[in-house]
Amino acid sequence: MEVTTTRLAAVLEQETSWFEQVANASLNTYFSDKHANNEIFNRPPPELTESTSPYAKLIHELELDFSERLVLILALMPQIKPQALDIFLINNQALNSAFSEFGGYKDPITGRFYPTLETACFVLNGYEISARCQFLKTFTQGHKLYKKGVLNFDVEQEFGLTQKLSVSNEYFSWFTTGKRALPQYSTKFPAKSINTLLNWDDLILDQHVLDDLKEIKDWLLHSNTILHDWQLNKDLKAGYRCLFYGPSGTGKTLAATLLGKETERPVFRVDLSLVVSKYIGETEKNLSQLFNEAENRDWILFFDEADALFGKRTQTKGANDRYANQEVAYLLQRIEDFSGLVILATNIQTNIDEAFSRRFQAMIHFPKPNKKQQKQLWKRMFLEAFELGKGVDLNEITEKFDLSAGEMVNVLRFCALGAAKRNEKTVDRKDLIKAIQREYQKSNKTI
């Protein structure tokens, strides 16, 4: 059930109101009597067990305690209620400067206060050193709010109390609109989200290929139970790595996309032209940015035409060869450590380094469709949308021509354009034969 904007806002309003009470109580205690017991824990957070909002769902899913909820709502404050943080802008009159114990920083342009982990530590613990030590022990970059991708952290900065507190765009969008925002394609994130209107039943492949794909889908659906509920994470790694290989147009990309659709996971096709750089060190940096962004997000990374990056390592003849091999070794490690699904797709299996092959849980061959499968594809693509014109016999077309699914899609596009120009939803035989001839010419084949 979709949650209305009003309900989304109501939950956040309750949480911000609770934060303001806690923050004011913490400051009053700190400035009135530093030896008084901190009473902030007598102000319990709102009871959200009946709420279906994404914010409430996350709190229950991660079982966030008092301190963790305060850190989360504090990270949201600059975007949903920045004025609530103005209390941290007061100056230390004795020094005529900001209170260093508040942490955070003031934006020189807007004048707004932006919190850090130090801010949360102060609100929760005041000056008590033992409590601060416990906070530091809990809130590391391995904390579930960071591992889940809810909170951002600057990988260029050493993790500590100076770490800026902010919620990732994905979760901020989810909390405030009910929809998750995915990262946009850029040099810093060289991958595009891909999706499809087709369903699992539209996959026309050999049965053993479908069985292998179903095994991957089942792992994605049940891995949490296997690894965490049954505690097999001591022996099994969280990530899953597989290789799709076979000719172009045989369904590798569609299969990857449908794995995401079936398991409700975003699928990102990685742009290797932006990842691979001619400058020494740049490829490793680009890969690091990509994997850091994707880590613990339940995303599927799809490296199409992967032989461009994952080919056999070169014989070391010079500095560039040594560095290229270093980058392959680095990539091997990142794929090995990645907690989600990585799919490498290539047209030629023999190009894949043996070191990669050993790390795959599945290696799936996508062959060109046989005649029976081609007939199914012709019928699904054409009979669902068009009437067949005079002289068009799909059985004859199947027997006479040999095309991949991708090539059939191109034929469909050409015939649809011809039908639209004639203003009739009918497949014309001339258009059909001409489109097939065009596909044959691309492969230097003759009819």
Short mmCIF file of C-alpha atoms in Angstrom, two decimals:
data_model
loop_
_atom_site.label_atom_id
_atom_site.label_comp_id
_atom_site.label_asym_id
_atom_site.label_seq_id
_atom_site.Cartn_x
_atom_site.Cartn_y
_atom_site.Cartn_z
CA MET A 1 0.00 0.00 0.00
CA GLU A 2 1.35 3.39 -0.98
CA VAL A 3 1.93 5.77 1.91
CA THR A 4 0.66 9.29 1.34
CA THR A 5 2.94 12.31 1.61
CA THR A 6 0.94 13.47 4.64
CA ARG A 7 1.66 10.24 6.50
CA LEU A 8 5.32 10.31 5.52
CA ALA A 9 5.62 13.83 6.88
CA ALA A 10 3.67 13.02 10.05
CA VAL A 11 6.16 10.31 11.06
CA LEU A 12 9.14 12.59 10.41
CA GLU A 13 7.45 15.40 12.36
CA GLN A 14 7.09 13.12 15.38
CA GLU A 15 10.73 12.11 15.17
CA THR A 16 12.04 15.68 14.77
CA SER A 17 9.91 16.85 17.69
CA TRP A 18 11.42 14.08 19.82
CA PHE A 19 14.93 15.07 18.74
CA GLU A 20 14.33 18.72 19.70
CA GLN A 21 13.19 17.66 23.17
CA VAL A 22 16.26 15.48 23.64
CA ALA A 23 18.67 18.14 22.30
CA ASN A 24 17.22 20.87 24.54
CA ALA A 25 17.33 18.59 27.56
CA SER A 26 20.94 17.69 26.80
CA LEU A 27 21.99 21.34 26.50
CA ASN A 28 20.11 22.33 29.66
CA THR A 29 21.80 19.56 31.60
CA TYR A 30 25.22 20.41 30.22
CA PHE A 31 25.06 24.13 30.99
CA SER A 32 23.09 24.05 34.25
CA ASP A 33 24.91 21.39 36.19
CA LYS A 34 27.56 19.23 34.53
CA HIS A 35 27.36 16.76 37.41
CA ALA A 36 23.62 16.19 37.09
CA ASN A 37 22.40 12.92 35.66
CA ASN A 38 21.57 13.24 32.00
CA GLU A 39 17.82 12.77 31.77
CA ILE A 40 17.57 12.55 27.98
CA PHE A 41 16.97 8.80 28.10
CA ASN A 42 13.75 9.48 30.03
CA ARG A 43 12.33 10.91 26.80
CA PRO A 44 11.59 7.79 24.73
CA PRO A 45 11.32 8.09 20.95
CA PRO A 46 7.88 7.93 19.30
CA GLU A 47 6.15 4.56 19.09
CA LEU A 48 6.01 3.81 15.36
CA THR A 49 4.99 0.15 15.38
CA GLU A 50 1.71 0.87 13.57
CA SER A 51 3.27 3.08 10.90
CA THR A 52 3.85 1.77 7.38
CA SER A 53 6.13 4.64 6.40
CA PRO A 54 9.60 3.77 5.02
CA TYR A 55 11.22 5.56 7.98
CA ALA A 56 9.34 3.42 10.49
CA LYS A 57 9.99 0.27 8.47
CA LEU A 58 13.73 0.90 8.53
CA ILE A 59 13.75 1.50 12.28
CA HIS A 60 12.02 -1.83 12.87
CA GLU A 61 14.05 -3.71 10.25
CA LEU A 62 17.38 -2.60 11.72
CA GLU A 63 16.07 -2.64 15.31
CA LEU A 64 17.51 0.80 16.01
CA ASP A 65 17.91 1.73 19.66
CA PHE A 66 17.63 5.19 21.28
CA SER A 67 21.11 6.37 20.29
CA GLU A 68 20.89 5.00 16.76
CA ARG A 69 17.54 6.67 16.15
CA LEU A 70 18.93 9.96 17.39
CA VAL A 71 21.89 9.71 15.00
CA LEU A 72 19.54 8.95 12.11
CA ILE A 73 17.14 11.82 12.70
CA LEU A 74 20.06 14.19 13.36
CA ALA A 75 21.47 13.27 9.94
CA LEU A 76 18.10 14.15 8.38
CA MET A 77 17.69 17.48 10.20
CA PRO A 78 19.59 19.76 7.76
CA GLN A 79 17.19 18.74 5.00
CA ILE A 80 13.85 18.46 6.77
CA LYS A 81 14.10 20.98 9.66
CA PRO A 82 17.38 22.93 9.60
CA GLN A 83 16.13 25.54 12.07
CA ALA A 84 16.08 22.89 14.79
CA LEU A 85 19.89 22.91 14.68
CA ASP A 86 20.22 26.65 15.29
CA ILE A 87 20.69 25.92 18.99
CA PHE A 88 24.18 24.70 18.14
CA LEU A 89 25.15 28.05 16.62
CA ILE A 90 25.46 29.81 19.99
CA ASN A 91 28.93 31.10 20.83
CA ASN A 92 31.14 30.41 23.81
CA GLN A 93 31.16 33.87 25.38
CA ALA A 94 34.38 33.24 27.26
CA LEU A 95 36.26 32.52 24.04
CA ASN A 96 34.02 34.40 21.59
CA SER A 97 33.93 31.32 19.36
CA ALA A 98 31.78 28.31 18.67
CA PHE A 99 31.57 25.52 21.25
CA SER A 100 34.04 22.92 20.00
CA GLU A 101 32.22 20.17 21.89
CA PHE A 102 29.17 20.64 19.63
CA GLY A 103 31.11 19.38 16.64
CA GLY A 104 29.55 20.12 13.26
CA TYR A 105 30.34 23.10 11.11
CA LYS A 106 28.69 26.30 9.95
CA ASP A 107 28.20 26.84 6.25
CA PRO A 108 29.89 30.16 5.41
CA ILE A 109 27.28 31.02 2.77
CA THR A 110 23.95 29.92 4.26
CA GLY A 111 24.95 30.16 7.92
CA ARG A 112 23.35 26.78 8.54
CA PHE A 113 24.70 24.28 11.04
CA TYR A 114 25.61 20.85 9.68
CA PRO A 115 26.10 18.08 12.27
CA THR A 116 28.89 15.55 12.55
CA LEU A 117 29.17 12.40 14.63
CA GLU A 118 30.67 14.66 17.30
CA THR A 119 27.32 16.50 17.49
CA ALA A 120 25.45 13.26 18.14
CA CYS A 121 28.07 12.17 20.65
CA PHE A 122 27.66 15.44 22.58
CA VAL A 123 23.85 15.32 22.62
CA LEU A 124 23.89 11.75 23.90
CA ASN A 125 26.81 11.89 26.31
CA GLY A 126 27.75 15.47 27.18
CA TYR A 127 31.23 15.50 28.65
CA GLU A 128 31.33 11.94 30.03
CA ILE A 129 34.45 10.31 28.63
CA SER A 130 33.36 6.72 29.29
CA ALA A 131 30.11 7.29 27.40
CA ARG A 132 32.01 8.92 24.53
CA CYS A 133 34.29 5.87 24.32
CA GLN A 134 31.26 3.61 24.11
CA PHE A 135 29.82 5.82 21.34
CA LEU A 136 33.08 5.57 19.38
CA LYS A 137 33.04 1.80 19.80
CA THR A 138 29.49 1.59 18.40
CA PHE A 139 29.50 4.12 15.60
CA THR A 140 32.18 2.94 13.22
CA GLN A 141 31.98 2.64 9.44
CA GLY A 142 30.96 -0.94 10.05
CA HIS A 143 27.76 0.18 11.81
CA LYS A 144 24.57 -1.09 10.19
CA LEU A 145 23.45 2.43 9.21
CA TYR A 146 26.62 2.77 7.13
CA LYS A 147 26.72 -0.82 5.91
CA LYS A 148 23.09 -0.56 4.76
CA GLY A 149 23.92 2.62 2.86
CA VAL A 150 21.54 4.77 4.94
CA LEU A 151 24.25 7.19 6.06
CA ASN A 152 26.95 8.59 3.81
CA PHE A 153 30.59 8.57 4.77
CA ASP A 154 33.50 10.26 3.10
CA VAL A 155 35.91 7.54 2.01
CA GLU A 156 38.61 10.16 1.48
CA GLN A 157 38.47 11.11 5.16
CA GLU A 158 39.65 9.03 8.09
CA PHE A 159 36.53 7.82 9.88
CA GLY A 160 35.91 9.47 13.24
CA LEU A 161 33.83 12.03 15.11
CA THR A 162 34.54 14.68 12.46
CA GLN A 163 32.59 12.61 9.91
CA LYS A 164 29.72 14.69 8.53
CA LEU A 165 26.30 13.23 9.28
CA SER A 166 24.09 12.97 6.21
CA VAL A 167 21.54 10.55 4.79
CA SER A 168 22.14 9.06 1.33
CA ASN A 169 19.99 10.34 -1.53
CA GLU A 170 18.44 6.89 -1.91
CA TYR A 171 17.12 6.78 1.65
CA PHE A 172 16.29 10.48 1.90
CA SER A 173 14.05 10.10 -1.15
CA TRP A 174 12.50 6.94 0.30
CA PHE A 175 11.75 8.60 3.66
CA THR A 176 10.25 11.75 2.11
CA THR A 177 8.56 10.55 -1.10
CA GLY A 178 8.14 6.80 -0.63
CA LYS A 179 10.39 6.11 -3.63
CA ARG A 180 14.07 5.25 -3.63
CA ALA A 181 16.31 7.57 -5.65
CA LEU A 182 19.04 5.80 -7.58
CA PRO A 183 22.38 7.45 -8.39
CA GLN A 184 22.65 9.24 -11.71
CA TYR A 185 25.12 8.23 -14.40
CA SER A 186 28.32 10.26 -14.11
CA THR A 187 32.09 9.97 -14.13
CA LYS A 188 31.91 9.28 -10.39
CA PHE A 189 29.25 6.60 -10.88
CA PRO A 190 29.83 5.14 -14.37
CA ALA A 191 26.76 2.91 -14.41
CA LYS A 192 23.18 3.19 -15.64
CA SER A 193 20.12 1.67 -14.08
CA ILE A 194 18.48 -0.77 -16.52
CA ASN A 195 15.00 -2.28 -16.42
CA THR A 196 12.49 -4.07 -18.62
CA LEU A 197 8.75 -4.43 -19.16
CA LEU A 198 9.20 -8.13 -19.86
CA ASN A 199 8.68 -10.81 -17.22
CA TRP A 200 10.41 -14.06 -16.25
CA ASP A 201 8.06 -16.08 -18.47
CA ASP A 202 9.30 -14.09 -21.47
CA LEU A 203 12.76 -15.65 -21.16
CA ILE A 204 12.99 -18.16 -24.00
CA LEU A 205 16.15 -20.12 -23.27
CA ASP A 206 17.32 -23.69 -22.89
CA GLN A 207 15.93 -25.31 -19.77
CA HIS A 208 19.36 -25.80 -18.18
CA VAL A 209 20.04 -22.06 -18.62
CA LEU A 210 16.70 -21.22 -16.97
CA ASP A 211 17.53 -23.61 -14.11
CA ASP A 212 20.91 -21.90 -13.57
CA LEU A 213 19.26 -18.47 -13.57
CA LYS A 214 16.63 -19.66 -11.11
CA GLU A 215 19.40 -20.81 -8.77
CA ILE A 216 20.84 -17.27 -8.78
CA LYS A 217 17.37 -15.82 -8.18
CA ASP A 218 16.79 -18.22 -5.28
CA TRP A 219 20.11 -17.25 -3.72
CA LEU A 220 19.16 -13.56 -3.86
CA LEU A 221 15.81 -14.32 -2.24
CA HIS A 222 17.08 -16.65 0.49
CA SER A 223 20.70 -15.65 1.14
CA ASN A 224 19.79 -13.54 4.17
CA THR A 225 18.21 -16.57 5.87
CA ILE A 226 21.15 -18.80 4.94
CA LEU A 227 23.88 -16.38 5.97
CA HIS A 228 22.39 -14.66 9.00
CA ASP A 229 19.45 -16.61 10.41
CA TRP A 230 21.31 -19.90 9.99
CA GLN A 231 24.68 -18.21 10.67
CA LEU A 232 26.47 -19.76 7.71
CA ASN A 233 28.27 -16.47 7.06
CA LYS A 234 31.25 -18.04 8.85
CA ASP A 235 31.77 -20.34 5.87
CA LEU A 236 29.97 -18.59 3.01
CA LYS A 237 30.59 -15.10 1.65
CA ALA A 238 27.65 -12.77 1.12
CA GLY A 239 28.46 -11.93 -2.49
CA TYR A 240 27.58 -13.91 -5.60
CA ARG A 241 29.62 -13.81 -8.80
CA CYS A 242 28.59 -15.23 -12.14
CA LEU A 243 29.68 -15.16 -15.77
CA PHE A 244 27.25 -14.95 -18.69
CA TYR A 245 28.89 -15.83 -21.99
CA GLY A 246 27.62 -16.35 -25.52
CA PRO A 247 26.94 -14.48 -28.78
CA SER A 248 25.42 -11.00 -28.82
CA GLY A 249 21.65 -10.82 -28.66
CA THR A 250 21.11 -14.10 -26.82
CA GLY A 251 19.50 -12.67 -23.66
CA LYS A 252 22.39 -11.96 -21.28
CA THR A 253 21.32 -8.39 -20.52
CA LEU A 254 17.63 -9.33 -20.30
CA ALA A 255 18.43 -12.15 -17.87
CA ALA A 256 20.42 -9.78 -15.63
CA THR A 257 17.61 -7.23 -15.71
CA LEU A 258 14.95 -9.82 -14.88
CA LEU A 259 16.99 -11.11 -11.93
CA GLY A 260 16.75 -7.59 -10.54
CA LYS A 261 13.05 -7.26 -11.33
CA GLU A 262 12.16 -10.61 -9.77
CA THR A 263 14.08 -9.87 -6.56
CA GLU A 264 13.27 -6.13 -6.41
CA ARG A 265 16.90 -5.09 -6.77
CA PRO A 266 18.20 -2.26 -8.98
CA VAL A 267 20.45 -3.44 -11.82
CA PHE A 268 23.28 -1.18 -12.99
CA ARG A 269 25.08 -1.73 -16.29
CA VAL A 270 28.65 -0.53 -15.87
CA ASP A 271 30.09 1.70 -18.61
CA LEU A 272 33.55 0.25 -19.11
CA SER A 273 34.61 3.20 -21.27
CA LEU A 274 34.46 5.38 -18.15
CA VAL A 275 35.96 2.79 -15.84
CA VAL A 276 39.01 1.87 -17.90
CA SER A 277 41.48 4.73 -18.16
CA LYS A 278 44.73 5.11 -20.03
CA TYR A 279 46.15 6.96 -17.05
CA ILE A 280 47.97 4.88 -14.47
CA GLY A 281 45.92 4.64 -11.29
CA GLU A 282 42.68 6.01 -12.74
CA THR A 283 41.08 2.63 -13.44
CA GLU A 284 41.60 1.52 -9.85
CA LYS A 285 40.18 4.81 -8.58
CA ASN A 286 37.10 4.54 -10.82
CA LEU A 287 36.47 0.96 -9.72
CA SER A 288 36.85 1.96 -6.09
CA GLN A 289 34.23 4.70 -6.44
CA LEU A 290 31.82 2.31 -8.12
CA PHE A 291 32.12 -0.48 -5.58
CA ASN A 292 32.05 1.90 -2.60
CA GLU A 293 28.78 3.37 -3.84
CA ALA A 294 27.22 -0.04 -4.51
CA GLU A 295 28.43 -1.82 -1.36
CA ASN A 296 25.66 -3.17 0.92
CA ARG A 297 22.92 -1.63 -1.23
CA ASP A 298 21.40 -4.88 -2.59
CA TRP A 299 22.32 -3.74 -6.09
CA ILE A 300 23.25 -5.93 -9.03
CA LEU A 301 26.33 -4.82 -11.00
CA PHE A 302 26.30 -5.92 -14.63
CA PHE A 303 29.61 -5.61 -16.51
CA ASP A 304 28.67 -5.97 -20.18
CA GLU A 305 31.39 -6.85 -22.72
CA ALA A 306 33.54 -7.62 -19.73
CA ASP A 307 36.42 -9.06 -21.72
CA ALA A 308 37.51 -5.43 -22.32
CA LEU A 309 38.46 -5.29 -18.65
CA PHE A 310 38.64 -8.87 -17.46
CA GLY A 311 40.76 -10.34 -20.23
CA LYS A 312 43.78 -12.53 -19.64
CA ARG A 313 46.55 -10.72 -17.86
CA THR A 314 49.39 -9.66 -20.04
CA GLN A 315 52.92 -10.95 -19.81
CA THR A 316 54.91 -8.42 -17.84
CA LYS A 317 57.23 -6.57 -20.18
CA GLY A 318 57.23 -3.12 -18.67
CA ALA A 319 55.79 -0.76 -16.06
CA ASN A 320 52.43 -0.40 -17.82
CA ASP A 321 51.97 -4.16 -18.01
CA ARG A 322 52.80 -4.51 -14.33
CA TYR A 323 50.27 -1.83 -13.43
CA ALA A 324 47.60 -3.38 -15.67
CA ASN A 325 48.07 -6.65 -13.81
CA GLN A 326 47.87 -4.78 -10.50
CA GLU A 327 44.52 -3.35 -11.55
CA VAL A 328 43.22 -6.82 -12.43
CA ALA A 329 44.35 -8.08 -9.02
CA TYR A 330 42.63 -5.12 -7.35
CA LEU A 331 39.44 -5.80 -9.28
CA LEU A 332 39.55 -9.48 -8.33
CA GLN A 333 39.67 -8.48 -4.67
CA ARG A 334 36.82 -5.96 -4.94
CA ILE A 335 34.59 -8.49 -6.70
CA GLU A 336 35.55 -11.11 -4.11
CA ASP A 337 34.59 -8.75 -1.25
CA PHE A 338 31.44 -7.29 -2.84
CA SER A 339 28.35 -8.26 -0.84
CA GLY A 340 25.92 -8.21 -3.77
CA LEU A 341 25.57 -9.88 -7.14
CA VAL A 342 28.17 -9.19 -9.82
CA ILE A 343 27.47 -10.40 -13.36
CA LEU A 344 30.22 -10.38 -15.98
CA ALA A 345 29.05 -10.77 -19.55
CA THR A 346 31.24 -11.55 -22.52
CA ASN A 347 30.87 -12.89 -26.04
CA ILE A 348 33.98 -15.05 -25.79
CA GLN A 349 34.56 -17.22 -22.74
CA THR A 350 38.20 -17.93 -23.59
CA ASN A 351 39.10 -14.29 -22.94
CA ILE A 352 38.40 -14.64 -19.24
CA ASP A 353 41.36 -14.99 -16.92
CA GLU A 354 41.47 -18.30 -14.98
CA ALA A 355 41.79 -16.32 -11.75
CA PHE A 356 38.34 -14.91 -12.43
CA SER A 357 36.89 -18.27 -13.43
CA ARG A 358 37.75 -19.80 -10.06
CA ARG A 359 35.77 -17.10 -8.31
CA PHE A 360 32.46 -17.61 -10.14
CA GLN A 361 29.61 -19.42 -8.40
CA ALA A 362 27.98 -19.82 -11.82
CA MET A 363 29.17 -19.75 -15.43
CA ILE A 364 26.20 -19.75 -17.79
CA HIS A 365 26.40 -20.20 -21.53
CA PHE A 366 23.74 -18.34 -23.56
CA PRO A 367 23.64 -20.13 -26.92
CA LYS A 368 21.96 -18.82 -30.02
CA PRO A 369 18.28 -19.90 -29.94
CA ASN A 370 17.43 -23.13 -31.72
CA LYS A 371 14.64 -23.32 -34.29
CA LYS A 372 11.97 -24.13 -31.71
CA GLN A 373 13.00 -21.16 -29.57
CA GLN A 374 13.22 -18.88 -32.62
CA LYS A 375 9.65 -19.81 -33.53
CA GLN A 376 8.52 -18.96 -29.98
CA LEU A 377 10.30 -15.61 -30.18
CA TRP A 378 8.81 -14.73 -33.58
CA LYS A 379 5.33 -15.51 -32.30
CA ARG A 380 5.72 -13.65 -29.01
CA MET A 381 7.12 -10.53 -30.64
CA PHE A 382 4.81 -10.34 -33.66
CA LEU A 383 1.51 -12.05 -32.88
CA GLU A 384 0.89 -10.16 -29.63
CA ALA A 385 0.88 -6.76 -31.36
CA PHE A 386 0.34 -7.27 -35.11
CA GLU A 387 -1.76 -8.95 -37.69
CA LEU A 388 0.31 -10.88 -40.21
CA GLY A 389 0.11 -9.51 -43.73
CA LYS A 390 -0.35 -11.49 -46.92
CA GLY A 391 2.40 -14.00 -47.49
CA VAL A 392 3.84 -13.76 -43.96
CA ASP A 393 4.35 -17.25 -42.53
CA LEU A 394 6.36 -17.29 -39.29
CA ASN A 395 7.02 -21.02 -39.60
CA GLU A 396 8.58 -20.41 -43.01
CA ILE A 397 10.59 -17.45 -41.68
CA THR A 398 11.90 -19.62 -38.84
CA GLU A 399 13.01 -22.42 -41.12
CA LYS A 400 14.54 -20.14 -43.74
CA PHE A 401 16.45 -17.68 -41.55
CA ASP A 402 18.68 -18.00 -38.48
CA LEU A 403 18.55 -15.01 -36.13
CA SER A 404 19.30 -14.27 -32.49
CA ALA A 405 16.73 -12.70 -30.17
CA GLY A 406 18.53 -9.36 -30.40
CA GLU A 407 18.41 -9.46 -34.18
CA MET A 408 14.70 -10.29 -34.07
CA VAL A 409 14.11 -7.21 -31.92
CA ASN A 410 15.74 -5.09 -34.64
CA VAL A 411 13.49 -6.73 -37.24
CA LEU A 412 10.46 -5.99 -35.07
CA ARG A 413 11.46 -2.33 -34.77
CA PHE A 414 11.81 -1.98 -38.57
CA CYS A 415 8.47 -3.68 -39.26
CA ALA A 416 6.69 -1.60 -36.58
CA LEU A 417 8.00 1.59 -38.17
CA GLY A 418 6.76 0.45 -41.57
CA ALA A 419 3.33 -0.38 -40.14
CA ALA A 420 3.12 3.01 -38.41
CA LYS A 421 3.88 4.82 -41.69
CA ARG A 422 1.10 2.84 -43.39
CA ASN A 423 -1.16 3.51 -40.38
CA GLU A 424 -2.04 -0.16 -39.99
CA LYS A 425 -0.91 -2.76 -37.43
CA THR A 426 0.05 -5.33 -40.04
CA VAL A 427 3.40 -6.94 -40.71
CA ASP A 428 4.28 -6.44 -44.37
CA ARG A 429 6.28 -9.27 -45.99
CA LYS A 430 8.53 -6.82 -47.90
CA ASP A 431 9.38 -4.98 -44.67
CA LEU A 432 10.04 -8.28 -42.90
CA ILE A 433 12.43 -9.61 -45.57
CA LYS A 434 14.19 -6.26 -45.90
CA ALA A 435 14.73 -6.07 -42.13
CA ILE A 436 16.15 -9.60 -42.06
CA GLN A 437 18.49 -8.73 -44.95
CA ARG A 438 19.77 -5.74 -42.97
CA GLU A 439 20.57 -7.98 -39.99
CA TYR A 440 22.35 -10.49 -42.22
CA GLN A 441 24.45 -7.70 -43.76
CA LYS A 442 25.62 -6.60 -40.31
CA SER A 443 27.11 -10.07 -39.81
CA ASN A 444 28.41 -10.31 -43.38
CA LYS A 445 25.94 -13.07 -44.09
CA THR A 446 23.94 -13.49 -47.30
CA ILE A 447 20.39 -14.69 -47.76
#
